[in-house]
Amino acid sequence: MTGGGDAGVLDTNALVLLERLDPGDLPAEPLITAVTLAELSVSPLVARDRTERAARQLRLQHVEAAFEPLPFDAAAARAFGSVAAALRRSGRKASARAFDAMIAATALANDLPVYTCNVKDFDGIDGLRVEAVRHRDRS
């Protein structure tokens, strides 16, 4: 799995770690999903202290300003069915990884790969192209 393609969906973890990623692993046109925006919207609300809450809110605002998210639309909803079925077949529950499953469905509906630091989150999803992204905190 190598990066650097034309367009691709950044998983939420890749977006959060963006400043620590190897740029050569990223797509030329990074995209996000509405699901990622939803996931990031939760983050400031569950922060344990004001400093962390402010940092998370700032990240959310930067993402909102920098990206026009791909919608979770009817095509993504239909793709979610195959994602959930594939996860069940592999012994995993789609509900346990609901955000990841919906991000995968949006990527599939748009025929795009997912760029992630956690490739295992997407194991067992038929037809999904997953690109591994390294960050400085991991070798």
mmCIF file with all atom_site columns, N, CA, C and O in Angstrom, residues 16-60:
data_model
loop_
_atom_site.group_PDB
_atom_site.id
_atom_site.type_symbol
_atom_site.label_atom_id
_atom_site.label_alt_id
_atom_site.label_comp_id
_atom_site.label_asym_id
_atom_site.label_entity_id
_atom_site.label_seq_id
_atom_site.pdbx_PDB_ins_code
_atom_site.Cartn_x
_atom_site.Cartn_y
_atom_site.Cartn_z
_atom_site.occupancy
_atom_site.B_iso_or_equiv
_atom_site.pdbx_formal_charge
_atom_site.auth_seq_id
_atom_site.auth_comp_id
_atom_site.auth_asym_id
_atom_site.auth_atom_id
_atom_site.pdbx_PDB_model_num
ATOM 1   N N  . VAL A 1 16 ? -6.392  14.182 11.861 1.00 0.00 ? 16 VAL A N  1
ATOM 2   C CA . VAL A 1 16 ? -5.951  14.697 13.161 1.00 0.00 ? 16 VAL A CA 1
ATOM 3   C C  . VAL A 1 16 ? -4.430  14.754 13.239 1.00 0.00 ? 16 VAL A C  1
ATOM 4   O O  . VAL A 1 16 ? -3.858  15.681 13.809 1.00 0.00 ? 16 VAL A O  1
ATOM 5   N N  . LEU A 1 17 ? -3.768  13.778 12.636 1.00 0.00 ? 17 LEU A N  1
ATOM 6   C CA . LEU A 1 17 ? -2.303  13.702 12.677 1.00 0.00 ? 17 LEU A CA 1
ATOM 7   C C  . LEU A 1 17 ? -1.632  14.365 11.479 1.00 0.00 ? 17 LEU A C  1
ATOM 8   O O  . LEU A 1 17 ? -0.423  14.226 11.285 1.00 0.00 ? 17 LEU A O  1
ATOM 9   N N  . LEU A 1 18 ? -2.376  15.092 10.684 1.00 0.00 ? 18 LEU A N  1
ATOM 10  C CA . LEU A 1 18 ? -1.909  15.602 9.392  1.00 0.00 ? 18 LEU A CA 1
ATOM 11  C C  . LEU A 1 18 ? -0.530  16.263 9.445  1.00 0.00 ? 18 LEU A C  1
ATOM 12  O O  . LEU A 1 18 ? 0.303   16.024 8.580  1.00 0.00 ? 18 LEU A O  1
ATOM 13  N N  . GLU A 1 19 ? -0.259  17.054 10.463 1.00 0.00 ? 19 GLU A N  1
ATOM 14  C CA . GLU A 1 19 ? 1.026   17.760 10.551 1.00 0.00 ? 19 GLU A CA 1
ATOM 15  C C  . GLU A 1 19 ? 2.194   16.817 10.817 1.00 0.00 ? 19 GLU A C  1
ATOM 16  O O  . GLU A 1 19 ? 3.345   17.195 10.617 1.00 0.00 ? 19 GLU A O  1
ATOM 17  N N  . ARG A 1 20 ? 1.914   15.600 11.265 1.00 0.00 ? 20 ARG A N  1
ATOM 18  C CA . ARG A 1 20 ? 2.975   14.639 11.580 1.00 0.00 ? 20 ARG A CA 1
ATOM 19  C C  . ARG A 1 20 ? 3.091   13.531 10.539 1.00 0.00 ? 20 ARG A C  1
ATOM 20  O O  . ARG A 1 20 ? 3.799   12.558 10.756 1.00 0.00 ? 20 ARG A O  1
ATOM 21  N N  . LEU A 1 21 ? 2.406   13.674 9.415  1.00 0.00 ? 21 LEU A N  1
ATOM 22  C CA . LEU A 1 21 ? 2.417   12.626 8.392  1.00 0.00 ? 21 LEU A CA 1
ATOM 23  C C  . LEU A 1 21 ? 3.502   12.864 7.362  1.00 0.00 ? 21 LEU A C  1
ATOM 24  O O  . LEU A 1 21 ? 3.914   13.994 7.121  1.00 0.00 ? 21 LEU A O  1
ATOM 25  N N  . ASP A 1 22 ? 3.911   11.780 6.734  1.00 0.00 ? 22 ASP A N  1
ATOM 26  C CA . ASP A 1 22 ? 4.848   11.845 5.623  1.00 0.00 ? 22 ASP A CA 1
ATOM 27  C C  . ASP A 1 22 ? 4.058   12.312 4.397  1.00 0.00 ? 22 ASP A C  1
ATOM 28  O O  . ASP A 1 22 ? 3.167   11.600 3.932  1.00 0.00 ? 22 ASP A O  1
ATOM 29  N N  . PRO A 1 23 ? 4.345   13.512 3.873  1.00 0.00 ? 23 PRO A N  1
ATOM 30  C CA . PRO A 1 23 ? 3.576   14.031 2.737  1.00 0.00 ? 23 PRO A CA 1
ATOM 31  C C  . PRO A 1 23 ? 3.573   13.100 1.521  1.00 0.00 ? 23 PRO A C  1
ATOM 32  O O  . PRO A 1 23 ? 2.628   13.100 0.740  1.00 0.00 ? 23 PRO A O  1
ATOM 33  N N  . GLY A 1 24 ? 4.613   12.292 1.376  1.00 0.00 ? 24 GLY A N  1
ATOM 34  C CA . GLY A 1 24 ? 4.669   11.358 0.256  1.00 0.00 ? 24 GLY A CA 1
ATOM 35  C C  . GLY A 1 24 ? 3.632   10.250 0.344  1.00 0.00 ? 24 GLY A C  1
ATOM 36  O O  . GLY A 1 24 ? 3.371   9.568  -0.643 1.00 0.00 ? 24 GLY A O  1
ATOM 37  N N  . ASP A 1 25 ? 3.045   10.071 1.516  1.00 0.00 ? 25 ASP A N  1
ATOM 38  C CA . ASP A 1 25 ? 2.016   9.050  1.703  1.00 0.00 ? 25 ASP A CA 1
ATOM 39  C C  . ASP A 1 25 ? 0.615   9.567  1.415  1.00 0.00 ? 25 ASP A C  1
ATOM 40  O O  . ASP A 1 25 ? -0.343  8.805  1.434  1.00 0.00 ? 25 ASP A O  1
ATOM 41  N N  . LEU A 1 26 ? 0.475   10.864 1.191  1.00 0.00 ? 26 LEU A N  1
ATOM 42  C CA . LEU A 1 26 ? -0.843  11.481 1.060  1.00 0.00 ? 26 LEU A CA 1
ATOM 43  C C  . LEU A 1 26 ? -1.255  11.636 -0.399 1.00 0.00 ? 26 LEU A C  1
ATOM 44  O O  . LEU A 1 26 ? -0.412  11.757 -1.283 1.00 0.00 ? 26 LEU A O  1
ATOM 45  N N  . PRO A 1 27 ? -2.565  11.684 -0.640 1.00 0.00 ? 27 PRO A N  1
ATOM 46  C CA . PRO A 1 27 ? -3.023  11.916 -2.015 1.00 0.00 ? 27 PRO A CA 1
ATOM 47  C C  . PRO A 1 27 ? -2.773  13.365 -2.426 1.00 0.00 ? 27 PRO A C  1
ATOM 48  O O  . PRO A 1 27 ? -2.699  14.265 -1.577 1.00 0.00 ? 27 PRO A O  1
ATOM 49  N N  . ALA A 1 28 ? -2.646  13.591 -3.714 1.00 0.00 ? 28 ALA A N  1
ATOM 50  C CA . ALA A 1 28 ? -2.463  14.951 -4.225 1.00 0.00 ? 28 ALA A CA 1
ATOM 51  C C  . ALA A 1 28 ? -3.686  15.805 -3.910 1.00 0.00 ? 28 ALA A C  1
ATOM 52  O O  . ALA A 1 28 ? -3.560  17.005 -3.662 1.00 0.00 ? 28 ALA A O  1
ATOM 53  N N  . GLU A 1 29 ? -4.852  15.180 -3.919 1.00 0.00 ? 29 GLU A N  1
ATOM 54  C CA . GLU A 1 29 ? -6.102  15.872 -3.590 1.00 0.00 ? 29 GLU A CA 1
ATOM 55  C C  . GLU A 1 29 ? -6.736  15.197 -2.375 1.00 0.00 ? 29 GLU A C  1
ATOM 56  O O  . GLU A 1 29 ? -7.512  14.251 -2.505 1.00 0.00 ? 29 GLU A O  1
ATOM 57  N N  . PRO A 1 30 ? -6.400  15.654 -1.158 1.00 0.00 ? 30 PRO A N  1
ATOM 58  C CA . PRO A 1 30 ? -6.999  15.053 0.029  1.00 0.00 ? 30 PRO A CA 1
ATOM 59  C C  . PRO A 1 30 ? -8.441  15.509 0.210  1.00 0.00 ? 30 PRO A C  1
ATOM 60  O O  . PRO A 1 30 ? -8.752  16.692 0.049  1.00 0.00 ? 30 PRO A O  1
ATOM 61  N N  . LEU A 1 31 ? -9.301  14.557 0.520  1.00 0.00 ? 31 LEU A N  1
ATOM 62  C CA . LEU A 1 31 ? -10.723 14.815 0.733  1.00 0.00 ? 31 LEU A CA 1
ATOM 63  C C  . LEU A 1 31 ? -11.124 14.284 2.101  1.00 0.00 ? 31 LEU A C  1
ATOM 64  O O  . LEU A 1 31 ? -10.450 13.411 2.646  1.00 0.00 ? 31 LEU A O  1
ATOM 65  N N  . ILE A 1 32 ? -12.219 14.796 2.626  1.00 0.00 ? 32 ILE A N  1
ATOM 66  C CA . ILE A 1 32 ? -12.781 14.234 3.848  1.00 0.00 ? 32 ILE A CA 1
ATOM 67  C C  . ILE A 1 32 ? -14.257 13.948 3.604  1.00 0.00 ? 32 ILE A C  1
ATOM 68  O O  . ILE A 1 32 ? -14.841 14.413 2.622  1.00 0.00 ? 32 ILE A O  1
ATOM 69  N N  . THR A 1 33 ? -14.849 13.216 4.535  1.00 0.00 ? 33 THR A N  1
ATOM 70  C CA . THR A 1 33 ? -16.269 12.915 4.439  1.00 0.00 ? 33 THR A CA 1
ATOM 71  C C  . THR A 1 33 ? -17.036 13.715 5.487  1.00 0.00 ? 33 THR A C  1
ATOM 72  O O  . THR A 1 33 ? -16.468 14.179 6.480  1.00 0.00 ? 33 THR A O  1
ATOM 73  N N  . ALA A 1 34 ? -18.332 13.826 5.282  1.00 0.00 ? 34 ALA A N  1
ATOM 74  C CA . ALA A 1 34 ? -19.191 14.461 6.273  1.00 0.00 ? 34 ALA A CA 1
ATOM 75  C C  . ALA A 1 34 ? -19.138 13.693 7.587  1.00 0.00 ? 34 ALA A C  1
ATOM 76  O O  . ALA A 1 34 ? -19.262 14.274 8.667  1.00 0.00 ? 34 ALA A O  1
ATOM 77  N N  . VAL A 1 35 ? -18.908 12.394 7.505  1.00 0.00 ? 35 VAL A N  1
ATOM 78  C CA . VAL A 1 35 ? -18.795 11.562 8.706  1.00 0.00 ? 35 VAL A CA 1
ATOM 79  C C  . VAL A 1 35 ? -17.572 11.978 9.522  1.00 0.00 ? 35 VAL A C  1
ATOM 80  O O  . VAL A 1 35 ? -17.637 12.064 10.754 1.00 0.00 ? 35 VAL A O  1
ATOM 81  N N  . THR A 1 36 ? -16.471 12.250 8.853  1.00 0.00 ? 36 THR A N  1
ATOM 82  C CA . THR A 1 36 ? -15.277 12.725 9.554  1.00 0.00 ? 36 THR A CA 1
ATOM 83  C C  . THR A 1 36 ? -15.563 14.054 10.242 1.00 0.00 ? 36 THR A C  1
ATOM 84  O O  . THR A 1 36 ? -15.159 14.269 11.389 1.00 0.00 ? 36 THR A O  1
ATOM 85  N N  . LEU A 1 37 ? -16.266 14.933 9.565  1.00 0.00 ? 37 LEU A N  1
ATOM 86  C CA . LEU A 1 37 ? -16.619 16.211 10.170 1.00 0.00 ? 37 LEU A CA 1
ATOM 87  C C  . LEU A 1 37 ? -17.500 15.978 11.406 1.00 0.00 ? 37 LEU A C  1
ATOM 88  O O  . LEU A 1 37 ? -17.307 16.635 12.438 1.00 0.00 ? 37 LEU A O  1
ATOM 89  N N  . ALA A 1 38 ? -18.421 15.033 11.324 1.00 0.00 ? 38 ALA A N  1
ATOM 90  C CA . ALA A 1 38 ? -19.262 14.700 12.480 1.00 0.00 ? 38 ALA A CA 1
ATOM 91  C C  . ALA A 1 38 ? -18.414 14.162 13.626 1.00 0.00 ? 38 ALA A C  1
ATOM 92  O O  . ALA A 1 38 ? -18.597 14.545 14.786 1.00 0.00 ? 38 ALA A O  1
ATOM 93  N N  . GLU A 1 39 ? -17.485 13.274 13.290 1.00 0.00 ? 39 GLU A N  1
ATOM 94  C CA . GLU A 1 39 ? -16.612 12.693 14.317 1.00 0.00 ? 39 GLU A CA 1
ATOM 95  C C  . GLU A 1 39 ? -15.763 13.778 14.984 1.00 0.00 ? 39 GLU A C  1
ATOM 96  O O  . GLU A 1 39 ? -15.618 13.797 16.215 1.00 0.00 ? 39 GLU A O  1
ATOM 97  N N  . LEU A 1 40 ? -15.234 14.700 14.196 1.00 0.00 ? 40 LEU A N  1
ATOM 98  C CA . LEU A 1 40 ? -14.442 15.800 14.754 1.00 0.00 ? 40 LEU A CA 1
ATOM 99  C C  . LEU A 1 40 ? -15.302 16.746 15.589 1.00 0.00 ? 40 LEU A C  1
ATOM 100 O O  . LEU A 1 40 ? -14.810 17.368 16.530 1.00 0.00 ? 40 LEU A O  1
ATOM 101 N N  . SER A 1 41 ? -16.573 16.864 15.267 1.00 0.00 ? 41 SER A N  1
ATOM 102 C CA . SER A 1 41 ? -17.474 17.748 16.008 1.00 0.00 ? 41 SER A CA 1
ATOM 103 C C  . SER A 1 41 ? -17.730 17.261 17.426 1.00 0.00 ? 41 SER A C  1
ATOM 104 O O  . SER A 1 41 ? -18.035 18.055 18.318 1.00 0.00 ? 41 SER A O  1
ATOM 105 N N  . VAL A 1 42 ? -17.588 15.965 17.642 1.00 0.00 ? 42 VAL A N  1
ATOM 106 C CA . VAL A 1 42 ? -17.766 15.396 18.974 1.00 0.00 ? 42 VAL A CA 1
ATOM 107 C C  . VAL A 1 42 ? -16.566 15.733 19.857 1.00 0.00 ? 42 VAL A C  1
ATOM 108 O O  . VAL A 1 42 ? -16.706 15.975 21.062 1.00 0.00 ? 42 VAL A O  1
ATOM 109 N N  . SER A 1 43 ? -15.413 15.771 19.274 1.00 0.00 ? 43 SER A N  1
ATOM 110 C CA . SER A 1 43 ? -14.154 15.880 20.010 1.00 0.00 ? 43 SER A CA 1
ATOM 111 C C  . SER A 1 43 ? -14.078 17.036 21.012 1.00 0.00 ? 43 SER A C  1
ATOM 112 O O  . SER A 1 43 ? -13.729 16.812 22.173 1.00 0.00 ? 43 SER A O  1
ATOM 113 N N  . PRO A 1 44 ? -14.413 18.277 20.643 1.00 0.00 ? 44 PRO A N  1
ATOM 114 C CA . PRO A 1 44 ? -14.329 19.353 21.644 1.00 0.00 ? 44 PRO A CA 1
ATOM 115 C C  . PRO A 1 44 ? -15.336 19.165 22.787 1.00 0.00 ? 44 PRO A C  1
ATOM 116 O O  . PRO A 1 44 ? -15.085 19.578 23.919 1.00 0.00 ? 44 PRO A O  1
ATOM 117 N N  . LEU A 1 45 ? -16.439 18.549 22.493 1.00 0.00 ? 45 LEU A N  1
ATOM 118 C CA . LEU A 1 45 ? -17.501 18.380 23.489 1.00 0.00 ? 45 LEU A CA 1
ATOM 119 C C  . LEU A 1 45 ? -17.155 17.366 24.563 1.00 0.00 ? 45 LEU A C  1
ATOM 120 O O  . LEU A 1 45 ? -17.751 17.394 25.646 1.00 0.00 ? 45 LEU A O  1
ATOM 121 N N  . VAL A 1 46 ? -16.208 16.488 24.276 1.00 0.00 ? 46 VAL A N  1
ATOM 122 C CA . VAL A 1 46 ? -15.840 15.453 25.249 1.00 0.00 ? 46 VAL A CA 1
ATOM 123 C C  . VAL A 1 46 ? -14.440 15.656 25.828 1.00 0.00 ? 46 VAL A C  1
ATOM 124 O O  . VAL A 1 46 ? -13.957 14.817 26.580 1.00 0.00 ? 46 VAL A O  1
ATOM 125 N N  . ALA A 1 47 ? -13.818 16.769 25.484 1.00 0.00 ? 47 ALA A N  1
ATOM 126 C CA . ALA A 1 47 ? -12.481 17.069 26.016 1.00 0.00 ? 47 ALA A CA 1
ATOM 127 C C  . ALA A 1 47 ? -12.552 17.215 27.531 1.00 0.00 ? 47 ALA A C  1
ATOM 128 O O  . ALA A 1 47 ? -13.534 17.713 28.075 1.00 0.00 ? 47 ALA A O  1
ATOM 129 N N  . ARG A 1 48 ? -11.488 16.803 28.204 1.00 0.00 ? 48 ARG A N  1
ATOM 130 C CA . ARG A 1 48 ? -11.468 16.802 29.671 1.00 0.00 ? 48 ARG A CA 1
ATOM 131 C C  . ARG A 1 48 ? -11.112 18.154 30.296 1.00 0.00 ? 48 ARG A C  1
ATOM 132 O O  . ARG A 1 48 ? -11.409 18.380 31.460 1.00 0.00 ? 48 ARG A O  1
ATOM 133 N N  . ASP A 1 49 ? -10.463 19.027 29.512 1.00 0.00 ? 49 ASP A N  1
ATOM 134 C CA . ASP A 1 49 ? -10.129 20.335 30.085 1.00 0.00 ? 49 ASP A CA 1
ATOM 135 C C  . ASP A 1 49 ? -10.258 21.422 29.018 1.00 0.00 ? 49 ASP A C  1
ATOM 136 O O  . ASP A 1 49 ? -10.378 21.130 27.835 1.00 0.00 ? 49 ASP A O  1
ATOM 137 N N  . ARG A 1 50 ? -10.227 22.662 29.470 1.00 0.00 ? 50 ARG A N  1
ATOM 138 C CA . ARG A 1 50 ? -10.461 23.795 28.571 1.00 0.00 ? 50 ARG A CA 1
ATOM 139 C C  . ARG A 1 50 ? -9.379  23.938 27.506 1.00 0.00 ? 50 ARG A C  1
ATOM 140 O O  . ARG A 1 50 ? -9.669  24.282 26.369 1.00 0.00 ? 50 ARG A O  1
ATOM 141 N N  . THR A 1 51 ? -8.149  23.660 27.867 1.00 0.00 ? 51 THR A N  1
ATOM 142 C CA . THR A 1 51 ? -7.052  23.783 26.900 1.00 0.00 ? 51 THR A CA 1
ATOM 143 C C  . THR A 1 51 ? -7.226  22.788 25.759 1.00 0.00 ? 51 THR A C  1
ATOM 144 O O  . THR A 1 51 ? -7.112  23.144 24.581 1.00 0.00 ? 51 THR A O  1
ATOM 145 N N  . GLU A 1 52 ? -7.503  21.552 26.115 1.00 0.00 ? 52 GLU A N  1
ATOM 146 C CA . GLU A 1 52 ? -7.721  20.516 25.086 1.00 0.00 ? 52 GLU A CA 1
ATOM 147 C C  . GLU A 1 52 ? -8.977  20.829 24.284 1.00 0.00 ? 52 GLU A C  1
ATOM 148 O O  . GLU A 1 52 ? -9.003  20.653 23.073 1.00 0.00 ? 52 GLU A O  1
ATOM 149 N N  . ARG A 1 53 ? -10.031 21.271 24.937 1.00 0.00 ? 53 ARG A N  1
ATOM 150 C CA . ARG A 1 53 ? -11.272 21.624 24.247 1.00 0.00 ? 53 ARG A CA 1
ATOM 151 C C  . ARG A 1 53 ? -11.009 22.724 23.216 1.00 0.00 ? 53 ARG A C  1
ATOM 152 O O  . ARG A 1 53 ? -11.463 22.646 22.076 1.00 0.00 ? 53 ARG A O  1
ATOM 153 N N  . ALA A 1 54 ? -10.251 23.740 23.604 1.00 0.00 ? 54 ALA A N  1
ATOM 154 C CA . ALA A 1 54 ? -9.929  24.841 22.690 1.00 0.00 ? 54 ALA A CA 1
ATOM 155 C C  . ALA A 1 54 ? -9.106  24.357 21.501 1.00 0.00 ? 54 ALA A C  1
ATOM 156 O O  . ALA A 1 54 ? -9.353  24.759 20.356 1.00 0.00 ? 54 ALA A O  1
ATOM 157 N N  . ALA A 1 55 ? -8.136  23.483 21.752 1.00 0.00 ? 55 ALA A N  1
ATOM 158 C CA . ALA A 1 55 ? -7.307  22.942 20.663 1.00 0.00 ? 55 ALA A CA 1
ATOM 159 C C  . ALA A 1 55 ? -8.157  22.127 19.687 1.00 0.00 ? 55 ALA A C  1
ATOM 160 O O  . ALA A 1 55 ? -8.000  22.238 18.467 1.00 0.00 ? 55 ALA A O  1
ATOM 161 N N  . ARG A 1 56 ? -9.053  21.329 20.228 1.00 0.00 ? 56 ARG A N  1
ATOM 162 C CA . ARG A 1 56 ? -9.922  20.512 19.366 1.00 0.00 ? 56 ARG A CA 1
ATOM 163 C C  . ARG A 1 56 ? -10.902 21.379 18.580 1.00 0.00 ? 56 ARG A C  1
ATOM 164 O O  . ARG A 1 56 ? -11.191 21.094 17.415 1.00 0.00 ? 56 ARG A O  1
ATOM 165 N N  . GLN A 1 57 ? -11.421 22.414 19.219 1.00 0.00 ? 57 GLN A N  1
ATOM 166 C CA . GLN A 1 57 ? -12.336 23.325 18.526 1.00 0.00 ? 57 GLN A CA 1
ATOM 167 C C  . GLN A 1 57 ? -11.609 24.041 17.398 1.00 0.00 ? 57 GLN A C  1
ATOM 168 O O  . GLN A 1 57 ? -12.149 24.206 16.301 1.00 0.00 ? 57 GLN A O  1
ATOM 169 N N  . LEU A 1 58 ? -10.377 24.455 17.644 1.00 0.00 ? 58 LEU A N  1
ATOM 170 C CA . LEU A 1 58 ? -9.577  25.113 16.613 1.00 0.00 ? 58 LEU A CA 1
ATOM 171 C C  . LEU A 1 58 ? -9.334  24.167 15.429 1.00 0.00 ? 58 LEU A C  1
ATOM 172 O O  . LEU A 1 58 ? -9.460  24.574 14.271 1.00 0.00 ? 58 LEU A O  1
ATOM 173 N N  . ARG A 1 59 ? -8.995  22.897 15.725 1.00 0.00 ? 59 ARG A N  1
ATOM 174 C CA . ARG A 1 59 ? -8.800  21.910 14.652 1.00 0.00 ? 59 ARG A CA 1
ATOM 175 C C  . ARG A 1 59 ? -10.081 21.769 13.829 1.00 0.00 ? 59 ARG A C  1
ATOM 176 O O  . ARG A 1 59 ? -10.046 21.769 12.598 1.00 0.00 ? 59 ARG A O  1
ATOM 177 N N  . LEU A 1 60 ? -11.212 21.654 14.508 1.00 0.00 ? 60 LEU A N  1
ATOM 178 C CA . LEU A 1 60 ? -12.500 21.534 13.813 1.00 0.00 ? 60 LEU A CA 1
ATOM 179 C C  . LEU A 1 60 ? -12.735 22.730 12.904 1.00 0.00 ? 60 LEU A C  1
ATOM 180 O O  . LEU A 1 60 ? -13.125 22.577 11.739 1.00 0.00 ? 60 LEU A O  1
#
